[in-house]
Amino acid sequence: MARPTPLSGFPELLPAERVVEQHVLDTMRRTFELHGFAGIETRAVEPLDQLLRKGETSKEIYVLRRLQEEDAEPAAGGQREAERGLGLHFDLTVPFARFVLENAGHLQFPFRRYQIQKVWRGERPQDGRFREFVQADVDVVGAGELPAHYEAELPLVMADAFAALADVGVPPVRILVNNRRVMEGFARGIGLDDVDAVLRSVDKLAKVGPEAVAALLADEAGASPAQAAAMLELAALRGEDAGVVDRVHELAARHGAANELLDQGLAELGALLEVAARRAPGRVVADLAIARGLDYYTGAVYESVLVGHEDLGSICSGGRYDALASDGTTTYPGVGLSIGVSRLVSRLLSAGLVRATRGVPSAVVVAVTSEETRAESEAVAAALRARGIPVEVAPSAAKFGKQIRYADRRGVPFVWFPASSAGDDGAIGHQVKDIRSGEQVPADAATWEPPAQDRFPRVVPGTPAQ
Amino acid sequence: MARPTPLSGFPELLPAERVVEQHVLDTMRRTFELHGFAGIETRAVEPLDQLLRKGETSKEIYVLRRLQEEDAEPAAGGQREAERGLGLHFDLTVPFARFVLENAGHLQFPFRRYQIQKVWRGERPQDGRFREFVQADVDVVGAGELPAHYEAELPLVMADAFAALADVGVPPVRILVNNRRVMEGFARGIGLDDVDAVLRSVDKLAKVGPEAVAALLADEAGASPAQAAAMLELAALRGEDAGVVDRVHELAARHGAANELLDQGLAELGALLEVAARRAPGRVVADLAIARGLDYYTGAVYESVLVGHEDLGSICSGGRYDALASDGTTTYPGVGLSIGVSRLVSRLLSAGLVRATRGVPSAVVVAVTSEETRAESEAVAAALRARGIPVEVAPSAAKFGKQIRYADRRGVPFVWFPASSAGDDGAIGHQVKDIRSGEQVPADAATWEPPAQDRFPRVVPGTPAQ
């Protein structure tokens, strides 16, 4: 077998990089659990008809087929086969909605859940955009109703998760919020009734700029130049406090666009900003350009940028939906956000923002004096492990210099010389060497402790590449 | 959308069940790291030609295709499309071998890695056999060479992982070992040269019994009745110490089958048993019937049963392979085992062996006196969280009786009444109630601690269903 080459869009990490990713995942999990979210996982596959319900993502779906099945029905025709087939999930929201319906009788509502899993999209890979990647989602789902205060709470859970990563070098996050009722109320107030077309157009603002959006508004939402200008005026507003709400009110008054829906949306947005300013000052900013193209959002919508890495695009997005799922009898409203973990971690690594102190768990390599005394080295290792110290035994009874190099190449800080090595350079009994300083001292496997910072690989700020 | 029904073979867990699975996964990870294994993950997909190299598993593979691709080439023909396509991995060994080749220049050998991921097989689902399931693998891989002592070490890592789960009610594991050289040496010694056919036949012993295996040996390996009887005599031997090695020697001598390969295999097996008896007494048993059908094993082979649940089949299997991978210049020998985590967890849950104390992380629900004072409740929650106590705030300012029932239904042990509730039943300032005992005491969010056993959901022995 020749040396294989990587598959574009399917990134893999080396052990030291995986230590960084694992730390990010562990920190998110811990944050979500401190906020009372229960962890679930759903299967990787969903019936294709469920995945296709939204239509627009159909091109990105990976369809599954058993190889045997395929051979047996070569001419069955793509479409019919696909309809009764399975596809890999492309997000965690569709599977979660299905899980809620399927298990509603076993869940307590409002149901707070987090879910950290891989998802797959057959998109063209590019920087920060993969075909296989990890998402970390939190959602709260109610049965029948869900109070608006969750729209303030959920982005703050995510802000907490990023804050908990600040000490290892993860840049601050800025969560941009808007409210669909504000967008819809304003659009209708100025006479634009095709709200979906308005939202889809404004959603492209960051990518194509205001002139192109004005053209889109004219073409797709039938906006006059004045209507398009008003929408762009709205989309230019941003701010951290109630002042931005006042400015929207003023703008709406100036265009004669005030209405009940707009007022309700602005009240919700103002309440969200007030809670955010108190609990996570500076982390949450109202940005009236945030539209989120997907038509199922009904209240707050969120996008987030990593400060200094805005080119990455949104790394944490979501919103409020009044009908996450419905079984005909009960409708389940929800609010949630999803972090693009792979996108985040790949930037942390490629920009050198974060690194691991080593790629192997071992804090100690126990040297082997001779293969006949390997049992002695194994006993030392077992004694250290029993006290929670990660340790491995050297692969062979090579010269000690070679065994030290074995540890050194892996970044393992300590080499333990068992008592059977006594006599070599005058040492007596068990000895442990810090191979960074060269210091070697007598040690007892029943009591010796490495310094706390050496026990496990740690994740620390890197030296950013500029 | 009507209430969906589960997909056979794709099990999903409710939150309290997931707490059990997560504990099993965390314990395995910690054990593997204490033994110095580095964690990696590989992508879910591999080129189909790589997955098909072994042939025999081809029917189980899920082939992937982008929906768009499929529509564009409906008549392209299954086979050619499949050959240049991707499939979901069906184990973690094939991807690991590819990872080693692809990254050999960045790895230090011997490379100790663990890998815990989902795998997919399109098999017919049955008890303990799924289409999507989690495996937890440990392997050591050398470049060019790999000392035999790893064949003793690796099963003991797995024994440690199971031992670390004993206190939550996981039954003991019994690891059954054999050595391919013993099987091959004995078979050749009695004149059976189609060793693969012999191994495949003996591998079926537990499933079909000795008479059927004798017939298979005759049909597929060309064995005479005497040769088949000798193989079955060998396969009937088992034991925990060097005694079993002596009995194989005697058996071989009786059949005039002694040879160098057999001697080497028995020496390795004896050494493994000696190490195992010292480090994990009673956990490792030589079982000369363990054949493992796969033809790439070359030394030790392992299967494992959960004591009292032998009907589940092997829950942890593996072996030594002299050529895990090869790039033409270097060959990479390895030894490893794989735990069927989903099979294990599904039995733990279905037999009621293990349970979680609750399904939500929250140790405390902070009550809300009125929506106007929700901020006060949020502040209490933030103060508790800052000290690592999982907590959530009640969904609404309902009557306190309803808020207590909210906690009770979730198994959350404590409800916190903020100072604004003072006056209700004469309480003054912040109070916390243990809703199991009804005891209510004054508390300070800056210092109050729940009992250690209540802080997080715990995993404890269940009440087995008999």
PDB file of N, CA and C in Angstrom, chain A residues 1 3 12 18 22 26 29 34 36-37 39 41-44 50 61 63 65-67 70 98 101 108 110 118 122 132 149-150 279 326-327 361-362 374 378 385 391 395 409-410, chain B residues 1 3 12 18 22 26 29 34 36-37 39 41-44 50 61 63 65-67 70 98 101 108 110 118 122 132 149-150 279 326-327 361-362 374-375 378 385 391 395 409-410:
ATOM      1  N   MET A   1       0.849  -1.195   0.000  1.00  0.00           N
ATOM      2  CA  MET A   1       0.000   0.000   0.000  1.00  0.00           C
ATOM      3  C   MET A   1       0.881   1.240   0.000  1.00  0.00           C
ATOM      4  N   ARG A   3       1.828   5.256   0.383  1.00  0.00           N
ATOM      5  CA  ARG A   3       1.423   6.215   1.414  1.00  0.00           C
ATOM      6  C   ARG A   3       0.164   6.947   0.959  1.00  0.00           C
ATOM      7  N   GLU A  12      -8.068  15.555   9.761  1.00  0.00           N
ATOM      8  CA  GLU A  12      -7.706  14.701  10.896  1.00  0.00           C
ATOM      9  C   GLU A  12      -6.591  15.388  11.671  1.00  0.00           C
ATOM     10  N   ARG A  18      -5.064  16.886  18.706  1.00  0.00           N
ATOM     11  CA  ARG A  18      -6.267  16.303  19.290  1.00  0.00           C
ATOM     12  C   ARG A  18      -6.391  16.675  20.770  1.00  0.00           C
ATOM     13  N   GLN A  22      -9.745  18.100  22.181  1.00  0.00           N
ATOM     14  CA  GLN A  22     -10.393  17.427  23.313  1.00  0.00           C
ATOM     15  C   GLN A  22     -10.620  18.413  24.459  1.00  0.00           C
ATOM     16  N   ASP A  26     -14.164  19.170  26.026  1.00  0.00           N
ATOM     17  CA  ASP A  26     -14.395  18.947  27.461  1.00  0.00           C
ATOM     18  C   ASP A  26     -14.898  20.226  28.136  1.00  0.00           C
ATOM     19  N   ARG A  29     -18.525  20.812  27.161  1.00  0.00           N
ATOM     20  CA  ARG A  29     -19.384  19.864  27.885  1.00  0.00           C
ATOM     21  C   ARG A  29     -19.564  20.299  29.330  1.00  0.00           C
ATOM     22  N   LEU A  34     -22.846  22.528  33.677  1.00  0.00           N
ATOM     23  CA  LEU A  34     -23.013  23.482  34.780  1.00  0.00           C
ATOM     24  C   LEU A  34     -24.288  24.300  34.599  1.00  0.00           C
ATOM     25  N   GLY A  36     -26.982  22.964  33.437  1.00  0.00           N
ATOM     26  CA  GLY A  36     -28.106  22.049  33.564  1.00  0.00           C
ATOM     27  C   GLY A  36     -28.595  21.431  32.265  1.00  0.00           C
ATOM     28  N   PHE A  37     -27.742  21.420  31.232  1.00  0.00           N
ATOM     29  CA  PHE A  37     -28.133  20.778  29.981  1.00  0.00           C
ATOM     30  C   PHE A  37     -27.722  19.301  30.024  1.00  0.00           C
ATOM     31  N   GLY A  39     -26.797  15.779  28.222  1.00  0.00           N
ATOM     32  CA  GLY A  39     -26.166  15.373  26.965  1.00  0.00           C
ATOM     33  C   GLY A  39     -26.918  14.235  26.304  1.00  0.00           C
ATOM     34  N   GLU A  41     -26.882  11.908  22.379  1.00  0.00           N
ATOM     35  CA  GLU A  41     -26.376  11.719  21.021  1.00  0.00           C
ATOM     36  C   GLU A  41     -27.496  11.104  20.211  1.00  0.00           C
ATOM     37  N   THR A  42     -27.575  11.509  18.950  1.00  0.00           N
ATOM     38  CA  THR A  42     -28.516  10.850  18.056  1.00  0.00           C
ATOM     39  C   THR A  42     -27.713  10.063  17.028  1.00  0.00           C
ATOM     40  N   ARG A  43     -28.376   9.092  16.396  1.00  0.00           N
ATOM     41  CA  ARG A  43     -27.739   8.317  15.338  1.00  0.00           C
ATOM     42  C   ARG A  43     -27.240   9.260  14.236  1.00  0.00           C
ATOM     43  N   ALA A  44     -26.275   8.797  13.452  1.00  0.00           N
ATOM     44  CA  ALA A  44     -25.708   9.627  12.379  1.00  0.00           C
ATOM     45  C   ALA A  44     -26.644   9.747  11.183  1.00  0.00           C
ATOM     46  N   GLN A  50     -36.875  13.174   5.689  1.00  0.00           N
ATOM     47  CA  GLN A  50     -36.769  14.142   6.773  1.00  0.00           C
ATOM     48  C   GLN A  50     -35.668  15.165   6.492  1.00  0.00           C
ATOM     49  N   ILE A  61     -26.365  16.677   0.979  1.00  0.00           N
ATOM     50  CA  ILE A  61     -26.585  15.464   1.762  1.00  0.00           C
ATOM     51  C   ILE A  61     -25.820  14.270   1.200  1.00  0.00           C
ATOM     52  N   VAL A  63     -25.961  10.463   0.853  1.00  0.00           N
ATOM     53  CA  VAL A  63     -26.923   9.375   0.884  1.00  0.00           C
ATOM     54  C   VAL A  63     -26.171   8.079   1.168  1.00  0.00           C
ATOM     55  N   ARG A  65     -26.004   3.820   1.292  1.00  0.00           N
ATOM     56  CA  ARG A  65     -26.575   2.616   0.721  1.00  0.00           C
ATOM     57  C   ARG A  65     -25.661   1.455   1.073  1.00  0.00           C
ATOM     58  N   ARG A  66     -26.247   0.326   1.426  1.00  0.00           N
ATOM     59  CA  ARG A  66     -25.405  -0.840   1.663  1.00  0.00           C
ATOM     60  C   ARG A  66     -24.867  -1.320   0.328  1.00  0.00           C
ATOM     61  N   LEU A  67     -23.601  -1.689   0.318  1.00  0.00           N
ATOM     62  CA  LEU A  67     -22.958  -2.078  -0.923  1.00  0.00           C
ATOM     63  C   LEU A  67     -23.722  -3.222  -1.589  1.00  0.00           C
ATOM     64  N   GLU A  70     -26.914  -2.107  -3.247  1.00  0.00           N
ATOM     65  CA  GLU A  70     -26.632  -1.397  -4.480  1.00  0.00           C
ATOM     66  C   GLU A  70     -26.390  -2.365  -5.637  1.00  0.00           C
ATOM     67  N   ARG A  98     -36.516  15.381  15.638  1.00  0.00           N
ATOM     68  CA  ARG A  98     -37.063  14.029  15.510  1.00  0.00           C
ATOM     69  C   ARG A  98     -36.986  13.285  16.849  1.00  0.00           C
ATOM     70  N   LEU A 101     -39.752  14.444  19.214  1.00  0.00           N
ATOM     71  CA  LEU A 101     -41.053  13.849  18.872  1.00  0.00           C
ATOM     72  C   LEU A 101     -41.100  12.373  19.262  1.00  0.00           C
ATOM     73  N   GLN A 108     -38.846  15.534  30.085  1.00  0.00           N
ATOM     74  CA  GLN A 108     -39.489  16.571  30.883  1.00  0.00           C
ATOM     75  C   GLN A 108     -39.281  17.896  30.173  1.00  0.00           C
ATOM     76  N   PRO A 110     -39.756  22.229  30.045  1.00  0.00           N
ATOM     77  CA  PRO A 110     -38.781  22.473  28.984  1.00  0.00           C
ATOM     78  C   PRO A 110     -37.577  21.534  29.112  1.00  0.00           C
ATOM     79  N   LYS A 118     -20.374  14.750  15.223  1.00  0.00           N
ATOM     80  CA  LYS A 118     -19.984  15.065  13.859  1.00  0.00           C
ATOM     81  C   LYS A 118     -21.210  15.183  12.961  1.00  0.00           C
ATOM     82  N   GLY A 122     -21.820  17.576   1.896  1.00  0.00           N
ATOM     83  CA  GLY A 122     -21.010  17.356   0.701  1.00  0.00           C
ATOM     84  C   GLY A 122     -20.618  18.635  -0.010  1.00  0.00           C
ATOM     85  N   GLU A 132     -16.762  16.907   6.801  1.00  0.00           N
ATOM     86  CA  GLU A 132     -17.060  16.251   8.087  1.00  0.00           C
ATOM     87  C   GLU A 132     -16.583  17.195   9.166  1.00  0.00           C
ATOM     88  N   HIS A 149     -37.556  34.457  27.976  1.00  0.00           N
ATOM     89  CA  HIS A 149     -36.286  34.670  28.693  1.00  0.00           C
ATOM     90  C   HIS A 149     -35.206  33.678  28.265  1.00  0.00           C
ATOM     91  N   TYR A 150     -35.608  32.555  27.686  1.00  0.00           N
ATOM     92  CA  TYR A 150     -34.597  31.611  27.186  1.00  0.00           C
ATOM     93  C   TYR A 150     -33.811  32.202  26.014  1.00  0.00           C
ATOM     94  N   ARG A 279     -24.898  40.226  32.646  1.00  0.00           N
ATOM     95  CA  ARG A 279     -24.244  38.946  32.929  1.00  0.00           C
ATOM     96  C   ARG A 279     -22.969  38.727  32.138  1.00  0.00           C
ATOM     97  N   SER A 326     -43.508  19.249  15.510  1.00  0.00           N
ATOM     98  CA  SER A 326     -44.917  19.159  15.852  1.00  0.00           C
ATOM     99  C   SER A 326     -45.416  17.774  15.488  1.00  0.00           C
ATOM    100  N   ASP A 327     -46.223  17.188  16.375  1.00  0.00           N
ATOM    101  CA  ASP A 327     -46.766  15.859  16.073  1.00  0.00           C
ATOM    102  C   ASP A 327     -48.245  15.935  15.740  1.00  0.00           C
ATOM    103  N   PRO A 361      -0.154  11.262  26.765  1.00  0.00           N
ATOM    104  CA  PRO A 361      -0.595  11.473  28.143  1.00  0.00           C
ATOM    105  C   PRO A 361       0.520  11.255  29.178  1.00  0.00           C
ATOM    106  N   SER A 362       1.451  10.342  28.889  1.00  0.00           N
ATOM    107  CA  SER A 362       2.434   9.926  29.909  1.00  0.00           C
ATOM    108  C   SER A 362       3.204  11.097  30.514  1.00  0.00           C
ATOM    109  N   ARG A 374      11.829  -6.509  33.675  1.00  0.00           N
ATOM    110  CA  ARG A 374      10.698  -5.687  33.200  1.00  0.00           C
ATOM    111  C   ARG A 374       9.562  -5.666  34.230  1.00  0.00           C
ATOM    112  N   GLU A 378       7.205  -2.597  35.470  1.00  0.00           N
ATOM    113  CA  GLU A 378       5.740  -2.658  35.384  1.00  0.00           C
ATOM    114  C   GLU A 378       5.117  -2.366  36.751  1.00  0.00           C
ATOM    115  N   ARG A 385       0.224   4.693  38.436  1.00  0.00           N
ATOM    116  CA  ARG A 385      -1.113   4.760  37.827  1.00  0.00           C
ATOM    117  C   ARG A 385      -2.223   4.702  38.872  1.00  0.00           C
ATOM    118  N   VAL A 391       1.473   6.944  32.909  1.00  0.00           N
ATOM    119  CA  VAL A 391       2.836   6.419  32.833  1.00  0.00           C
ATOM    120  C   VAL A 391       2.912   5.268  31.842  1.00  0.00           C
ATOM    121  N   PRO A 395       9.939   0.695  25.819  1.00  0.00           N
ATOM    122  CA  PRO A 395       9.689  -0.442  24.929  1.00  0.00           C
ATOM    123  C   PRO A 395      10.766  -1.527  24.997  1.00  0.00           C
ATOM    124  N   ARG A 409      11.738  12.634  23.000  1.00  0.00           N
ATOM    125  CA  ARG A 409      11.101  12.843  21.691  1.00  0.00           C
ATOM    126  C   ARG A 409       9.594  13.023  21.818  1.00  0.00           C
ATOM    127  N   ARG A 410       9.016  12.447  22.856  1.00  0.00           N
ATOM    128  CA  ARG A 410       7.555  12.529  23.073  1.00  0.00           C
ATOM    129  C   ARG A 410       7.154  13.689  23.973  1.00  0.00           C
TER     130      ARG A 410
ATOM    131  N   MET B   1     -45.948  16.457  11.197  1.00  0.00           N
ATOM    132  CA  MET B   1     -45.082  15.265  11.210  1.00  0.00           C
ATOM    133  C   MET B   1     -45.594  14.293  12.263  1.00  0.00           C
ATOM    134  N   ARG B   3     -45.553  11.062  14.838  1.00  0.00           N
ATOM    135  CA  ARG B   3     -44.498  10.615  15.749  1.00  0.00           C
ATOM    136  C   ARG B   3     -43.616   9.576  15.051  1.00  0.00           C
ATOM    137  N   GLU B  12     -30.615   4.642  20.232  1.00  0.00           N
ATOM    138  CA  GLU B  12     -30.389   5.952  20.847  1.00  0.00           C
ATOM    139  C   GLU B  12     -30.755   5.846  22.323  1.00  0.00           C
ATOM    140  N   ARG B  18     -27.759   7.879  28.725  1.00  0.00           N
ATOM    141  CA  ARG B  18     -26.541   8.472  28.182  1.00  0.00           C
ATOM    142  C   ARG B  18     -25.533   8.781  29.298  1.00  0.00           C
ATOM    143  N   GLN B  22     -21.798   7.649  28.986  1.00  0.00           N
ATOM    144  CA  GLN B  22     -20.730   8.644  29.109  1.00  0.00           C
ATOM    145  C   GLN B  22     -19.750   8.250  30.207  1.00  0.00           C
ATOM    146  N   ASP B  26     -15.876   7.750  29.606  1.00  0.00           N
ATOM    147  CA  ASP B  26     -14.905   8.543  30.369  1.00  0.00           C
ATOM    148  C   ASP B  26     -13.921   7.643  31.111  1.00  0.00           C
ATOM    149  N   ARG B  29     -11.464   6.141  28.622  1.00  0.00           N
ATOM    150  CA  ARG B  29     -10.498   7.172  28.222  1.00  0.00           C
ATOM    151  C   ARG B  29      -9.459   7.404  29.311  1.00  0.00           C
ATOM    152  N   LEU B  34      -4.016   6.865  31.422  1.00  0.00           N
ATOM    153  CA  LEU B  34      -3.102   6.489  32.513  1.00  0.00           C
ATOM    154  C   LEU B  34      -2.053   5.495  32.032  1.00  0.00           C
ATOM    155  N   GLY B  36      -0.746   5.753  29.106  1.00  0.00           N
ATOM    156  CA  GLY B  36       0.103   6.451  28.141  1.00  0.00           C
ATOM    157  C   GLY B  36      -0.336   6.347  26.692  1.00  0.00           C
ATOM    158  N   PHE B  37      -1.616   6.024  26.456  1.00  0.00           N
ATOM    159  CA  PHE B  37      -2.113   5.987  25.081  1.00  0.00           C
ATOM    160  C   PHE B  37      -2.640   7.366  24.687  1.00  0.00           C
ATOM    161  N   GLY B  39      -4.944   9.839  22.413  1.00  0.00           N
ATOM    162  CA  GLY B  39      -6.231   9.730  21.726  1.00  0.00           C
ATOM    163  C   GLY B  39      -6.166  10.318  20.325  1.00  0.00           C
ATOM    164  N   GLU B  41      -8.792  10.649  16.609  1.00  0.00           N
ATOM    165  CA  GLU B  41     -10.001  10.280  15.873  1.00  0.00           C
ATOM    166  C   GLU B  41      -9.653  10.288  14.400  1.00  0.00           C
ATOM    167  N   THR B  42     -10.244   9.389  13.665  1.00  0.00           N
ATOM    168  CA  THR B  42     -10.094   9.418  12.208  1.00  0.00           C
ATOM    169  C   THR B  42     -11.443   9.781  11.607  1.00  0.00           C
ATOM    170  N   ARG B  43     -11.419  10.255  10.373  1.00  0.00           N
ATOM    171  CA  ARG B  43     -12.653  10.565   9.655  1.00  0.00           C
ATOM    172  C   ARG B  43     -13.550   9.316   9.591  1.00  0.00           C
ATOM    173  N   ALA B  44     -14.843   9.535   9.398  1.00  0.00           N
ATOM    174  CA  ALA B  44     -15.781   8.413   9.351  1.00  0.00           C
ATOM    175  C   ALA B  44     -15.700   7.624   8.042  1.00  0.00           C
ATOM    176  N   GLN B  50     -10.080   0.626  -0.098  1.00  0.00           N
ATOM    177  CA  GLN B  50      -9.393   0.268   1.140  1.00  0.00           C
ATOM    178  C   GLN B  50     -10.294  -0.591   2.027  1.00  0.00           C
ATOM    179  N   ILE B  61     -20.730  -2.954   4.246  1.00  0.00           N
ATOM    180  CA  ILE B  61     -20.281  -1.564   4.121  1.00  0.00           C
ATOM    181  C   ILE B  61     -21.399  -0.648   3.637  1.00  0.00           C
ATOM    182  N   VAL B  63     -22.039   2.540   1.607  1.00  0.00           N
ATOM    183  CA  VAL B  63     -21.418   3.378   0.594  1.00  0.00           C
ATOM    184  C   VAL B  63     -22.064   4.758   0.650  1.00  0.00           C
ATOM    185  N   ARG B  65     -22.777   8.593  -1.082  1.00  0.00           N
ATOM    186  CA  ARG B  65     -22.824   9.322  -2.338  1.00  0.00           C
ATOM    187  C   ARG B  65     -23.531  10.642  -2.069  1.00  0.00           C
ATOM    188  N   ARG B  66     -23.023  11.713  -2.673  1.00  0.00           N
ATOM    189  CA  ARG B  66     -23.752  12.965  -2.520  1.00  0.00           C
ATOM    190  C   ARG B  66     -25.021  12.888  -3.347  1.00  0.00           C
ATOM    191  N   LEU B  67     -26.097  13.372  -2.793  1.00  0.00           N
ATOM    192  CA  LEU B  67     -27.391  13.267  -3.441  1.00  0.00           C
ATOM    193  C   LEU B  67     -27.330  13.875  -4.843  1.00  0.00           C
ATOM    194  N   GLU B  70     -25.599  11.650  -7.318  1.00  0.00           N
ATOM    195  CA  GLU B  70     -26.442  10.531  -7.678  1.00  0.00           C
ATOM    196  C   GLU B  70     -27.456  10.914  -8.761  1.00  0.00           C
ATOM    197  N   ARG B  98      -4.327   3.149   7.961  1.00  0.00           N
ATOM    198  CA  ARG B  98      -4.161   4.213   6.974  1.00  0.00           C
ATOM    199  C   ARG B  98      -3.589   5.469   7.622  1.00  0.00           C
ATOM    200  N   LEU B 101       0.170   5.084   8.194  1.00  0.00           N
ATOM    201  CA  LEU B 101       0.941   5.262   6.957  1.00  0.00           C
ATOM    202  C   LEU B 101       0.978   6.738   6.550  1.00  0.00           C
ATOM    203  N   GLN B 108       5.808   9.046  16.699  1.00  0.00           N
ATOM    204  CA  GLN B 108       6.941   8.382  17.347  1.00  0.00           C
ATOM    205  C   GLN B 108       6.558   6.922  17.568  1.00  0.00           C
ATOM    206  N   PRO B 110       7.521   2.982  19.115  1.00  0.00           N
ATOM    207  CA  PRO B 110       6.158   2.444  19.055  1.00  0.00           C
ATOM    208  C   PRO B 110       5.139   3.516  19.421  1.00  0.00           C
ATOM    209  N   LYS B 118     -17.693   5.928  16.639  1.00  0.00           N
ATOM    210  CA  LYS B 118     -18.744   5.104  16.057  1.00  0.00           C
ATOM    211  C   LYS B 118     -18.252   4.424  14.796  1.00  0.00           C
ATOM    212  N   GLY B 122     -23.722  -2.677   7.858  1.00  0.00           N
ATOM    213  CA  GLY B 122     -25.092  -2.898   7.400  1.00  0.00           C
ATOM    214  C   GLY B 122     -25.615  -4.288   7.683  1.00  0.00           C
ATOM    215  N   GLU B 132     -25.101   0.851  13.819  1.00  0.00           N
ATOM    216  CA  GLU B 132     -24.227   1.950  14.250  1.00  0.00           C
ATOM    217  C   GLU B 132     -23.854   1.660  15.692  1.00  0.00           C
ATOM    218  N   HIS B 149       6.422  -8.411  24.370  1.00  0.00           N
ATOM    219  CA  HIS B 149       5.839  -8.095  25.686  1.00  0.00           C
ATOM    220  C   HIS B 149       4.571  -7.252  25.573  1.00  0.00           C
ATOM    221  N   TYR B 150       4.384  -6.580  24.428  1.00  0.00           N
ATOM    222  CA  TYR B 150       3.142  -5.817  24.258  1.00  0.00           C
ATOM    223  C   TYR B 150       1.926  -6.739  24.160  1.00  0.00           C
ATOM    224  N   ARG B 279      -0.283  -9.573  37.372  1.00  0.00           N
ATOM    225  CA  ARG B 279      -0.842  -8.221  37.380  1.00  0.00           C
ATOM    226  C   ARG B 279      -2.362  -8.169  37.457  1.00  0.00           C
ATOM    227  N   SER B 326       1.815  -1.379   5.622  1.00  0.00           N
ATOM    228  CA  SER B 326       3.138  -1.364   5.008  1.00  0.00           C
ATOM    229  C   SER B 326       3.123  -0.366   3.864  1.00  0.00           C
ATOM    230  N   ASP B 327       4.183   0.424   3.761  1.00  0.00           N
ATOM    231  CA  ASP B 327       4.251   1.386   2.659  1.00  0.00           C
ATOM    232  C   ASP B 327       5.286   0.949   1.619  1.00  0.00           C
ATOM    233  N   PRO B 361     -27.958  17.155  34.604  1.00  0.00           N
ATOM    234  CA  PRO B 361     -26.781  17.513  35.406  1.00  0.00           C
ATOM    235  C   PRO B 361     -27.124  18.324  36.657  1.00  0.00           C
ATOM    236  N   SER B 362     -28.164  19.153  36.583  1.00  0.00           N
ATOM    237  CA  SER B 362     -28.445  20.108  37.662  1.00  0.00           C
ATOM    238  C   SER B 362     -28.554  19.458  39.044  1.00  0.00           C
ATOM    239  N   ARG B 374     -36.328  37.713  38.337  1.00  0.00           N
ATOM    240  CA  ARG B 374     -35.581  36.600  37.727  1.00  0.00           C
ATOM    241  C   ARG B 374     -34.065  36.860  37.800  1.00  0.00           C
ATOM    242  N   ALA B 375     -33.670  38.141  37.691  1.00  0.00           N
ATOM    243  CA  ALA B 375     -32.241  38.473  37.725  1.00  0.00           C
ATOM    244  C   ALA B 375     -31.597  38.004  39.031  1.00  0.00           C
ATOM    245  N   GLU B 378     -30.999  34.357  38.672  1.00  0.00           N
ATOM    246  CA  GLU B 378     -29.879  34.147  37.744  1.00  0.00           C
ATOM    247  C   GLU B 378     -28.549  34.402  38.462  1.00  0.00           C
ATOM    248  N   ARG B 385     -22.595  28.178  39.970  1.00  0.00           N
ATOM    249  CA  ARG B 385     -21.861  27.654  38.812  1.00  0.00           C
ATOM    250  C   ARG B 385     -20.379  28.000  38.867  1.00  0.00           C
ATOM    251  N   VAL B 391     -26.415  23.935  37.877  1.00  0.00           N
ATOM    252  CA  VAL B 391     -27.638  24.562  38.370  1.00  0.00           C
ATOM    253  C   VAL B 391     -28.425  25.148  37.204  1.00  0.00           C
ATOM    254  N   PRO B 395     -38.233  27.580  35.017  1.00  0.00           N
ATOM    255  CA  PRO B 395     -38.715  28.144  33.760  1.00  0.00           C
ATOM    256  C   PRO B 395     -39.701  29.289  33.947  1.00  0.00           C
ATOM    257  N   ARG B 409     -39.522  16.065  39.402  1.00  0.00           N
ATOM    258  CA  ARG B 409     -39.727  15.203  38.230  1.00  0.00           C
ATOM    259  C   ARG B 409     -38.412  14.880  37.522  1.00  0.00           C
ATOM    260  N   ARG B 410     -37.424  15.763  37.650  1.00  0.00           N
ATOM    261  CA  ARG B 410     -36.120  15.565  37.008  1.00  0.00           C
ATOM    262  C   ARG B 410     -35.114  14.879  37.919  1.00  0.00           C
TER     263      ARG B 410
END
